[in-house]
Short mmCIF file of C-alpha atoms in Angstrom, two decimals:
data_model
loop_
_atom_site.label_atom_id
_atom_site.label_comp_id
_atom_site.label_asym_id
_atom_site.label_seq_id
_atom_site.Cartn_x
_atom_site.Cartn_y
_atom_site.Cartn_z
CA MET A 1 49.39 -77.08 29.98
CA ILE A 2 51.51 -76.25 26.92
CA VAL A 3 53.94 -78.98 27.96
CA VAL A 4 51.18 -81.58 28.12
CA VAL A 5 49.83 -80.60 24.69
CA THR A 6 53.36 -80.65 23.25
CA ALA A 7 53.98 -84.06 24.77
CA LEU A 8 50.79 -85.37 23.21
CA ALA A 9 51.92 -83.85 19.91
CA PHE A 10 55.18 -85.74 20.25
CA ASP A 11 53.26 -88.92 20.95
CA PHE A 12 51.29 -88.26 17.78
CA THR A 13 54.45 -87.90 15.67
CA ASN A 14 55.76 -91.01 17.37
CA GLY A 15 52.80 -93.10 16.26
CA PHE A 16 52.87 -91.46 12.88
CA HIS A 17 56.54 -92.20 12.38
CA ASP A 18 56.47 -95.74 13.69
CA THR A 19 53.44 -97.22 11.91
CA ALA A 20 56.03 -98.47 9.46
CA ASN A 21 57.77 -100.64 12.03
CA ALA A 22 54.85 -102.96 12.36
CA MET A 23 52.97 -102.59 9.14
CA ALA A 24 55.48 -101.87 6.37
CA THR A 25 56.02 -105.53 5.52
CA SER A 26 52.32 -106.43 5.63
CA ILE A 27 51.53 -103.56 3.30
CA ALA A 28 54.39 -104.44 0.97
CA THR A 29 53.30 -108.07 0.63
CA LYS A 30 49.64 -107.03 0.32
CA ALA A 31 48.70 -109.14 3.33
CA LEU A 32 46.62 -106.16 4.41
CA ARG A 33 45.28 -103.24 2.46
CA PRO A 34 47.13 -100.09 3.53
CA LYS A 35 44.14 -98.43 5.21
CA VAL A 36 43.18 -101.61 7.03
CA ALA A 37 46.77 -102.09 8.17
CA VAL A 38 47.09 -98.65 9.76
CA LEU A 39 43.67 -98.98 11.40
CA LEU A 40 44.59 -102.35 12.92
CA SER A 41 47.92 -100.99 14.07
CA ALA A 42 46.29 -97.91 15.59
CA VAL A 43 43.78 -99.96 17.58
CA LEU A 44 46.50 -102.29 18.86
CA ASN A 45 48.70 -99.36 19.81
CA VAL A 46 45.86 -97.99 21.93
CA VAL A 47 45.33 -101.40 23.53
CA GLY A 48 49.06 -101.77 24.11
CA ALA A 49 49.25 -98.40 25.82
CA PHE A 50 46.77 -99.64 28.40
CA LEU A 51 48.29 -103.08 28.82
CA SER A 52 51.33 -102.32 30.89
CA LEU A 53 52.49 -99.33 32.87
CA ALA A 54 55.86 -100.63 33.98
CA VAL A 55 58.01 -98.76 31.46
CA ALA A 56 56.42 -95.37 32.08
CA ALA A 57 59.16 -93.43 33.82
CA THR A 58 62.27 -95.34 32.74
CA ILE A 59 63.48 -92.66 30.35
CA ALA A 60 62.85 -89.78 32.69
CA LYS A 61 64.61 -91.43 35.62
CA GLY A 62 67.65 -93.05 34.02
CA ILE A 63 68.81 -90.43 31.57
CA VAL A 64 68.78 -87.04 33.29
CA GLU A 65 68.96 -85.92 36.92
CA GLN A 66 65.44 -85.23 38.05
CA ASP A 67 66.49 -82.11 39.94
CA ALA A 68 67.59 -80.57 36.65
CA VAL A 69 64.17 -80.99 35.11
CA THR A 70 61.82 -78.06 34.91
CA MET A 71 58.80 -77.36 32.77
CA SER A 72 60.84 -75.45 30.22
CA VAL A 73 63.42 -78.25 29.99
CA VAL A 74 60.75 -80.82 29.23
CA PHE A 75 59.14 -78.48 26.73
CA ALA A 76 62.44 -77.81 24.94
CA GLY A 77 63.24 -81.52 24.87
CA LEU A 78 59.87 -82.27 23.30
CA CYS A 79 60.48 -79.61 20.65
CA GLY A 80 63.73 -81.36 19.72
CA GLY A 81 61.96 -84.71 19.48
CA ILE A 82 59.07 -83.44 17.37
CA ILE A 83 61.22 -81.49 14.91
CA TRP A 84 63.56 -84.41 14.36
CA ASN A 85 60.67 -86.85 13.89
CA LEU A 86 59.15 -84.59 11.25
CA VAL A 87 62.46 -84.01 9.44
CA THR A 88 63.22 -87.72 9.20
CA TRP A 89 59.63 -88.40 8.17
CA TYR A 90 59.99 -85.85 5.38
CA PHE A 91 63.00 -87.76 4.06
CA GLY A 92 61.20 -91.06 4.58
CA LEU A 93 63.82 -92.27 7.03
CA PRO A 94 62.86 -94.69 9.76
CA SER A 95 64.69 -93.17 12.72
CA SER A 96 64.12 -93.82 16.37
CA SER A 97 61.48 -91.72 18.10
CA SER A 98 62.94 -92.79 21.41
CA HIS A 99 66.33 -91.44 20.48
CA ALA A 100 64.73 -88.23 19.27
CA ILE A 101 63.05 -87.56 22.60
CA ILE A 102 66.06 -88.68 24.63
CA GLY A 103 68.32 -86.49 22.50
CA GLY A 104 65.99 -83.53 22.90
CA LEU A 105 65.92 -83.98 26.68
CA ILE A 106 69.70 -84.32 26.91
CA GLY A 107 70.21 -81.16 24.86
CA SER A 108 67.86 -79.05 26.93
CA VAL A 109 69.23 -80.38 30.22
CA LEU A 110 72.79 -79.60 29.06
CA VAL A 111 71.82 -75.98 28.51
CA ALA A 112 69.79 -75.74 31.70
CA ALA A 113 72.07 -77.56 34.15
CA GLY A 114 75.37 -78.32 32.40
CA THR A 115 76.99 -81.73 31.95
CA SER A 116 76.22 -82.82 35.51
CA GLY A 117 72.51 -82.84 34.69
CA VAL A 118 72.90 -85.83 32.40
CA ILE A 119 73.44 -89.35 33.74
CA TRP A 120 76.04 -90.39 31.19
CA SER A 121 76.38 -93.99 32.34
CA GLY A 122 72.61 -94.32 31.92
CA VAL A 123 72.81 -92.86 28.44
CA ILE A 124 75.51 -95.32 27.43
CA SER A 125 74.09 -98.46 29.00
CA LYS A 126 70.42 -97.79 28.26
CA VAL A 127 70.58 -96.03 24.92
CA ILE A 128 73.89 -96.32 23.07
CA ILE A 129 74.75 -99.98 23.67
CA PRO A 130 71.24 -101.34 22.94
CA ALA A 131 71.12 -99.13 19.86
CA LEU A 132 74.32 -100.70 18.56
CA ILE A 133 73.36 -104.28 19.30
CA ALA A 134 69.60 -104.42 18.64
CA PRO A 135 69.53 -103.98 14.86
CA PHE A 136 72.22 -106.62 14.36
CA ALA A 137 70.58 -109.08 16.73
CA ALA A 138 67.23 -108.60 15.04
CA GLY A 139 68.87 -108.91 11.65
CA VAL A 140 70.57 -112.20 12.48
CA ILE A 141 67.39 -113.65 13.98
CA ALA A 142 65.33 -112.63 10.96
CA MET A 143 68.00 -114.07 8.69
CA VAL A 144 67.92 -117.44 10.43
CA GLY A 145 64.12 -117.40 10.55
CA THR A 146 63.79 -116.55 6.87
CA TRP A 147 66.32 -119.20 5.89
CA LEU A 148 64.46 -121.84 7.95
CA VAL A 149 61.09 -120.87 6.53
CA TYR A 150 62.30 -121.08 2.94
CA ARG A 151 64.17 -124.30 3.62
CA ILE A 152 61.09 -125.94 5.14
CA THR A 153 58.67 -124.87 2.43
CA ARG A 154 61.09 -125.48 -0.43
CA SER A 155 59.18 -128.48 -1.72
CA VAL A 156 55.95 -126.50 -1.92
CA GLY A 157 55.20 -123.92 -4.60
CA ALA A 158 55.15 -120.31 -3.50
CA LYS A 159 51.64 -119.87 -4.89
CA GLU A 160 50.11 -122.42 -2.52
CA THR A 161 51.76 -121.01 0.59
CA SER A 162 51.51 -117.25 0.11
CA GLN A 163 47.99 -117.00 1.49
CA GLU A 164 48.80 -118.84 4.72
CA PHE A 165 51.90 -116.75 5.23
CA ARG A 166 49.87 -113.60 4.71
CA TRP A 167 47.56 -114.71 7.51
CA GLY A 168 50.56 -115.39 9.70
CA GLN A 169 51.89 -111.96 8.88
CA ILE A 170 48.72 -110.30 10.12
CA GLY A 171 49.28 -112.03 13.44
CA SER A 172 52.95 -111.17 13.74
CA ALA A 173 52.45 -107.56 12.61
CA SER A 174 49.69 -107.15 15.21
CA LEU A 175 52.08 -108.34 17.87
CA VAL A 176 54.64 -105.74 16.84
CA SER A 177 51.97 -103.00 17.01
CA LEU A 178 50.96 -104.13 20.45
CA ALA A 179 54.56 -104.17 21.63
CA HIS A 180 55.02 -100.70 20.20
CA GLY A 181 52.03 -99.38 22.13
CA THR A 182 53.34 -100.84 25.37
CA ASN A 183 56.76 -99.28 24.82
CA ASP A 184 56.46 -95.97 23.08
CA ALA A 185 53.21 -94.63 24.49
CA GLN A 186 54.78 -95.27 27.89
CA LYS A 187 57.69 -93.00 27.16
CA THR A 188 55.44 -90.01 26.62
CA MET A 189 53.42 -90.89 29.70
CA GLY A 190 56.62 -90.85 31.71
CA ILE A 191 57.54 -87.45 30.34
CA ILE A 192 54.13 -85.91 31.08
CA LEU A 193 54.34 -87.36 34.58
CA LEU A 194 57.77 -85.81 34.98
CA ALA A 195 56.49 -82.43 33.83
CA LEU A 196 53.51 -82.58 36.19
CA ILE A 197 55.80 -83.40 39.10
CA ALA A 198 58.28 -80.67 38.10
CA GLY A 199 55.42 -78.18 37.90
CA GLY A 200 54.19 -79.16 41.35
CA GLU A 201 50.85 -80.46 40.04
CA LEU A 202 51.50 -83.90 41.48
CA PRO A 203 53.56 -85.24 44.40
CA ALA A 204 56.92 -86.78 43.47
CA ASP A 205 55.78 -90.34 44.13
CA ALA A 206 52.58 -90.09 42.12
CA GLY A 207 51.59 -92.71 39.56
CA VAL A 208 50.44 -91.97 36.04
CA PRO A 209 46.98 -90.34 36.17
CA VAL A 210 44.28 -92.06 34.15
CA TRP A 211 43.66 -89.06 31.89
CA VAL A 212 47.33 -89.12 30.89
CA ILE A 213 47.09 -92.80 29.93
CA ILE A 214 43.97 -92.18 27.87
CA GLY A 215 45.43 -89.08 26.22
CA CYS A 216 48.67 -90.82 25.28
CA ALA A 217 46.90 -93.92 24.02
CA LEU A 218 44.64 -91.84 21.78
CA ALA A 219 47.47 -89.58 20.54
CA ILE A 220 49.67 -92.49 19.51
CA GLY A 221 46.71 -94.33 18.00
CA LEU A 222 45.64 -91.30 15.98
CA GLY A 223 49.21 -90.72 14.79
CA THR A 224 49.45 -94.35 13.75
CA TYR A 225 46.19 -94.13 11.86
CA ILE A 226 47.23 -91.03 9.91
CA GLY A 227 50.25 -93.11 8.99
CA GLY A 228 53.73 -92.05 8.04
CA TRP A 229 53.42 -93.32 4.48
CA ARG A 230 56.85 -92.05 3.51
CA VAL A 231 58.58 -94.19 6.11
CA ILE A 232 56.36 -97.18 5.35
CA ARG A 233 57.40 -96.93 1.73
CA THR A 234 61.11 -96.88 2.61
CA LEU A 235 60.88 -99.89 4.91
CA GLY A 236 58.43 -101.90 2.82
CA LYS A 237 59.79 -101.26 -0.65
CA GLY A 238 63.13 -99.49 -0.29
CA LEU A 239 65.36 -101.98 1.48
CA VAL A 240 64.47 -105.32 -0.07
CA ASP A 241 61.57 -106.77 -2.02
CA ILE A 242 59.53 -108.57 0.59
CA GLN A 243 57.64 -111.84 0.06
CA PRO A 244 55.01 -113.03 2.55
CA PRO A 245 57.11 -115.76 4.26
CA GLN A 246 59.94 -113.30 4.64
CA GLY A 247 57.63 -110.67 6.11
CA LEU A 248 56.40 -113.19 8.65
CA ALA A 249 59.95 -114.06 9.70
CA ALA A 250 60.99 -110.40 9.92
CA GLU A 251 57.99 -109.41 12.04
CA THR A 252 58.28 -112.36 14.38
CA SER A 253 61.92 -111.52 14.90
CA SER A 254 61.04 -107.89 15.67
CA ALA A 255 58.30 -108.86 18.08
CA ALA A 256 60.52 -111.39 19.87
CA VAL A 257 63.43 -109.00 20.26
CA ILE A 258 61.27 -106.08 21.45
CA LEU A 259 59.19 -108.07 23.92
CA ILE A 260 62.03 -110.12 25.36
CA SER A 261 64.53 -107.30 25.74
CA SER A 262 62.02 -105.00 27.39
CA HIS A 263 61.19 -107.91 29.68
CA PHE A 264 64.85 -107.92 30.70
CA GLY A 265 64.90 -104.16 31.07
CA TYR A 266 66.55 -103.11 27.83
CA PRO A 267 64.58 -100.22 26.42
CA LEU A 268 65.29 -100.13 22.75
CA SER A 269 64.14 -98.59 19.54
CA THR A 270 61.37 -100.48 17.79
CA THR A 271 62.50 -98.68 14.64
CA HIS A 272 66.03 -100.05 14.76
CA VAL A 273 64.77 -103.55 15.47
CA ALA A 274 62.24 -103.53 12.64
CA SER A 275 64.75 -102.16 10.14
CA GLY A 276 67.37 -104.71 11.17
CA SER A 277 64.84 -107.54 10.85
CA ILE A 278 63.78 -106.52 7.36
CA LEU A 279 67.40 -106.28 6.23
CA GLY A 280 68.19 -109.64 7.78
CA SER A 281 65.22 -111.29 6.10
CA GLY A 282 66.49 -110.01 2.77
CA VAL A 283 69.92 -111.50 3.40
CA GLY A 284 68.33 -114.77 4.56
CA ARG A 285 66.41 -115.12 1.29
CA ARG A 286 69.53 -114.14 -0.68
CA THR A 287 67.79 -111.28 -2.42
CA PRO A 288 69.62 -108.11 -3.34
CA VAL A 289 69.55 -105.56 -0.53
CA ARG A 290 69.67 -101.87 -1.39
CA TRP A 291 72.61 -101.09 0.84
CA SER A 292 72.58 -97.44 -0.20
CA VAL A 293 69.16 -97.05 1.45
CA ALA A 294 70.40 -98.96 4.49
CA ARG A 295 73.43 -96.69 4.70
CA ARG A 296 71.29 -93.59 4.58
CA MET A 297 69.18 -94.99 7.42
CA ALA A 298 72.25 -95.81 9.48
CA VAL A 299 73.52 -92.25 9.09
CA ALA A 300 70.15 -90.94 10.25
CA TRP A 301 70.34 -93.20 13.31
CA LEU A 302 73.78 -91.92 14.22
CA ILE A 303 72.82 -88.28 14.03
CA THR A 304 69.37 -88.63 15.63
CA LEU A 305 70.61 -88.15 19.20
CA PRO A 306 72.94 -85.18 18.55
CA ALA A 307 70.55 -83.52 16.10
CA ALA A 308 67.57 -83.72 18.44
CA ALA A 309 69.86 -82.62 21.27
CA ALA A 310 70.86 -79.55 19.25
CA VAL A 311 67.24 -78.58 18.67
CA GLY A 312 66.42 -79.21 22.34
CA ALA A 313 69.41 -77.11 23.42
CA ALA A 314 68.41 -74.27 21.11
CA ALA A 315 64.84 -74.31 22.40
CA GLU A 316 66.03 -74.22 26.01
CA GLY A 317 68.55 -71.51 25.13
CA ILE A 318 65.83 -69.25 23.74
CA GLN A 319 63.77 -69.72 26.87
CA HIS A 320 66.83 -68.78 28.92
CA LEU A 321 67.48 -65.61 26.99
CA ILE A 322 63.88 -64.48 27.08
CA ASP A 323 62.48 -65.30 30.48
CA GLY A 324 58.91 -66.14 31.29
CA ALA A 325 55.95 -66.84 29.08
CA LEU A 326 57.25 -64.82 26.13
CA GLY A 327 60.23 -67.15 25.60
CA THR A 328 57.99 -70.21 25.69
CA ILE A 329 55.57 -68.63 23.24
CA ILE A 330 58.40 -67.78 20.84
CA VAL A 331 59.67 -71.38 20.94
CA LEU A 332 56.14 -72.66 20.44
CA ALA A 333 55.66 -70.36 17.44
CA LEU A 334 58.95 -71.58 15.92
CA LEU A 335 57.92 -75.19 16.50
CA VAL A 336 54.54 -74.70 14.83
CA ALA A 337 56.11 -72.78 11.92
CA ALA A 338 58.79 -75.42 11.30
CA SER A 339 56.29 -78.28 11.49
CA GLY A 340 53.91 -76.49 9.16
CA ALA A 341 56.65 -75.80 6.64
CA LEU A 342 57.66 -79.47 6.55
CA VAL A 343 54.09 -80.65 6.13
CA ILE A 344 53.47 -78.18 3.30
CA ARG A 345 56.70 -79.14 1.52
CA SER A 346 55.78 -82.83 1.84
CA ARG A 347 52.62 -82.16 -0.17
CA ARG A 348 54.72 -81.59 -3.24
CA GLU A 349 55.72 -85.22 -3.51
CA SER A 350 53.13 -86.79 -1.41
CA VAL A 351 53.26 -90.46 -0.49
CA ASP A 352 49.97 -91.91 0.70
CA HIS A 353 48.05 -95.15 0.79
CA ASN A 354 47.59 -95.02 -3.00
CA ASN A 355 51.20 -95.01 -4.12
CA VAL A 356 52.93 -96.51 -1.09
CA ASN A 357 53.62 -99.76 -2.97
CA ASP A 358 54.83 -98.32 -6.27
CA GLU A 359 58.08 -99.70 -7.65
CA TRP A 360 61.12 -98.29 -5.92
CA ALA A 361 63.27 -96.14 -8.17
CA GLU A 362 66.41 -94.89 -6.52
CA PRO A 363 66.26 -91.11 -6.95
CA GLU A 364 69.54 -89.37 -7.71
CA ARG A 365 68.67 -86.43 -5.54
CA ALA A 366 68.08 -88.50 -2.44
CA ALA A 367 71.54 -90.08 -2.68
CA GLN A 368 72.96 -86.97 -1.10
CA PRO A 369 73.77 -87.10 2.58
CA VAL A 370 70.86 -86.37 4.85
CA PRO A 371 70.75 -82.71 5.79
CA THR A 372 70.47 -81.99 9.46
CA ALA A 373 67.78 -79.93 11.06
CA MET B 1 82.94 -102.26 30.91
CA ASP B 2 80.67 -104.34 33.14
CA LYS B 3 79.10 -101.14 34.28
CA TYR B 4 77.77 -100.64 30.79
CA ILE B 5 77.13 -104.14 29.54
CA ASP B 6 75.48 -106.90 31.52
CA VAL B 7 76.84 -109.76 29.43
CA ALA B 8 74.77 -112.44 31.15
CA ALA B 9 71.44 -110.67 30.64
CA LEU B 10 72.36 -109.66 27.14
CA SER B 11 73.26 -113.15 26.00
CA LYS B 12 70.05 -114.44 27.58
CA VAL B 13 68.07 -111.91 25.55
CA LEU B 14 69.89 -112.93 22.40
CA VAL B 15 69.45 -116.67 22.87
CA ILE B 16 65.76 -116.51 23.82
CA SER B 17 65.04 -114.08 21.01
CA LEU B 18 66.80 -116.36 18.56
CA VAL B 19 64.90 -119.46 19.67
CA LEU B 20 61.50 -117.75 19.62
CA GLY B 21 62.07 -115.28 16.82
CA ALA B 22 63.40 -117.84 14.37
CA GLY B 23 61.63 -120.89 15.83
CA ILE B 24 58.05 -119.65 15.62
CA PRO B 25 58.25 -118.81 11.90
CA ALA B 26 59.86 -122.21 11.33
CA ILE B 27 57.01 -124.02 13.11
CA PHE B 28 54.53 -121.91 11.17
CA ALA B 29 56.29 -122.94 7.96
CA LEU B 30 56.01 -126.60 8.97
CA GLY B 31 52.29 -126.06 9.41
CA VAL B 32 52.02 -124.44 6.01
CA ARG B 33 53.90 -127.31 4.42
CA SER B 34 51.67 -129.97 5.89
CA LEU B 35 48.63 -128.10 4.60
CA ALA B 36 50.02 -127.93 1.08
CA PRO B 37 48.04 -130.17 -1.30
CA SER B 38 51.04 -131.44 -3.24
CA GLU B 39 52.27 -133.89 -0.61
CA GLY B 40 51.18 -137.51 -0.34
CA GLY B 41 49.85 -139.33 2.71
CA SER B 42 46.65 -139.09 4.71
CA ARG B 43 44.83 -135.78 4.53
CA THR B 44 43.65 -135.93 8.14
CA LEU B 45 47.20 -136.48 9.33
CA HIS B 46 48.35 -133.41 7.45
CA VAL B 47 45.56 -131.23 8.76
CA THR B 48 46.18 -132.41 12.32
CA GLY B 49 49.86 -131.65 11.96
CA ALA B 50 49.08 -128.18 10.62
CA VAL B 51 46.63 -127.48 13.43
CA ILE B 52 49.24 -128.49 16.00
CA CYS B 53 51.86 -126.24 14.40
CA PHE B 54 49.56 -123.23 14.16
CA GLY B 55 48.35 -123.97 17.69
CA ILE B 56 51.91 -123.75 19.02
CA CYS B 57 52.36 -120.39 17.29
CA VAL B 58 49.11 -118.97 18.66
CA ALA B 59 49.91 -120.27 22.14
CA ALA B 60 53.34 -118.64 22.06
CA VAL B 61 51.82 -115.31 21.06
CA VAL B 62 49.09 -115.46 23.70
CA ALA B 63 51.66 -116.38 26.36
CA GLY B 64 53.83 -113.45 25.30
CA VAL B 65 50.96 -110.96 25.50
CA LEU B 66 49.78 -112.30 28.86
CA ARG B 67 53.28 -112.04 30.25
CA LEU B 68 53.37 -108.44 29.12
CA ALA B 69 49.96 -107.60 30.53
CA LEU B 70 50.68 -109.26 33.85
CA GLY B 71 53.57 -107.03 34.62
CA GLY B 72 56.86 -108.55 33.45
CA LYS B 73 58.27 -105.17 32.53
#
């Protein structure tokens, strides 16, 4: 029961964190008003979660040995994922929710079952390699797309074309939202399924129960609607200044890379793809790119897996030291306390739909390296 | 290394993504250009051209979503 609620909470932070992937550029170019954008994205995430069930158990099956998975392992892994999502959200960093949950799972399995519990070849081929390639591929595609778009419309004034490109952006951003729903909601479904099987609630060959699908769809939709404004701001305003044609090219590139690679069985981070696309579109238009922001993001990507793994390992360690329900309750209390503290601190410099598009001023303080959890 | 990287599948992903991801915005841009009032020539011709371009984009998106919904993982 606690595991299922925690998994839904993770799904919520996932939607919350990843609204930016689809909607940051549309909000930045004012193609959509911020509130409308998150609502549209939320609805499409829910639809996407229902569309396809194929991805559901990929993560659970390819990354860790199923025998090593128990309720407490899943719970500890989820704690790692949630904490890392909230920390990166606090710093406005678009980091991969998928890596956070995978990292959390790896960490807790390492503590519970040792190194043999992790399928390392699966980790490398399904997580590390795609993570290295995807942002660059998306960046190059967005660069070519942006260059083509500007080349083709060169003879026409920007004023006449902006409106059409904004309409196109709504379409391409919707596609990214839909793709996100089909990918990321699935990951949580797979994890809940795994927990239910580990807990003996369901037979090992069971499919995803309908209530799990509905729960995950709603959790990710709600998270998306609440909106991780901090991350949206970084992606939409922090990296490059985005014009409508550029936004269209970046989003189409993201959607193409996500949909096609998951079709070929490469699970990858929508966050990495979207960030790479936006960067690439900036290069393609020959506008200045704030490489310092990009560098900070890249650092966050590199430490996402180990950091979430550390939190997951700690959570599993506590449950090992203190057996039974008490250990789980202590971890839960720590999780709630840490999340609450981050949310309260974020109030101090809140970013919401009112100031998400304000001019980007590079703060001195934020130039420091990203602290770990 | 082959255990970790399936070069054939990967290059397929890259090429198809490049064609669709950069091609669709380009076709959209062609549509936008033919709609633009500043160019000469017959108005109907321009509008038809734009409709065809936008049509291709919409069709590509619908095909992608259908493919997804109908099970291609």
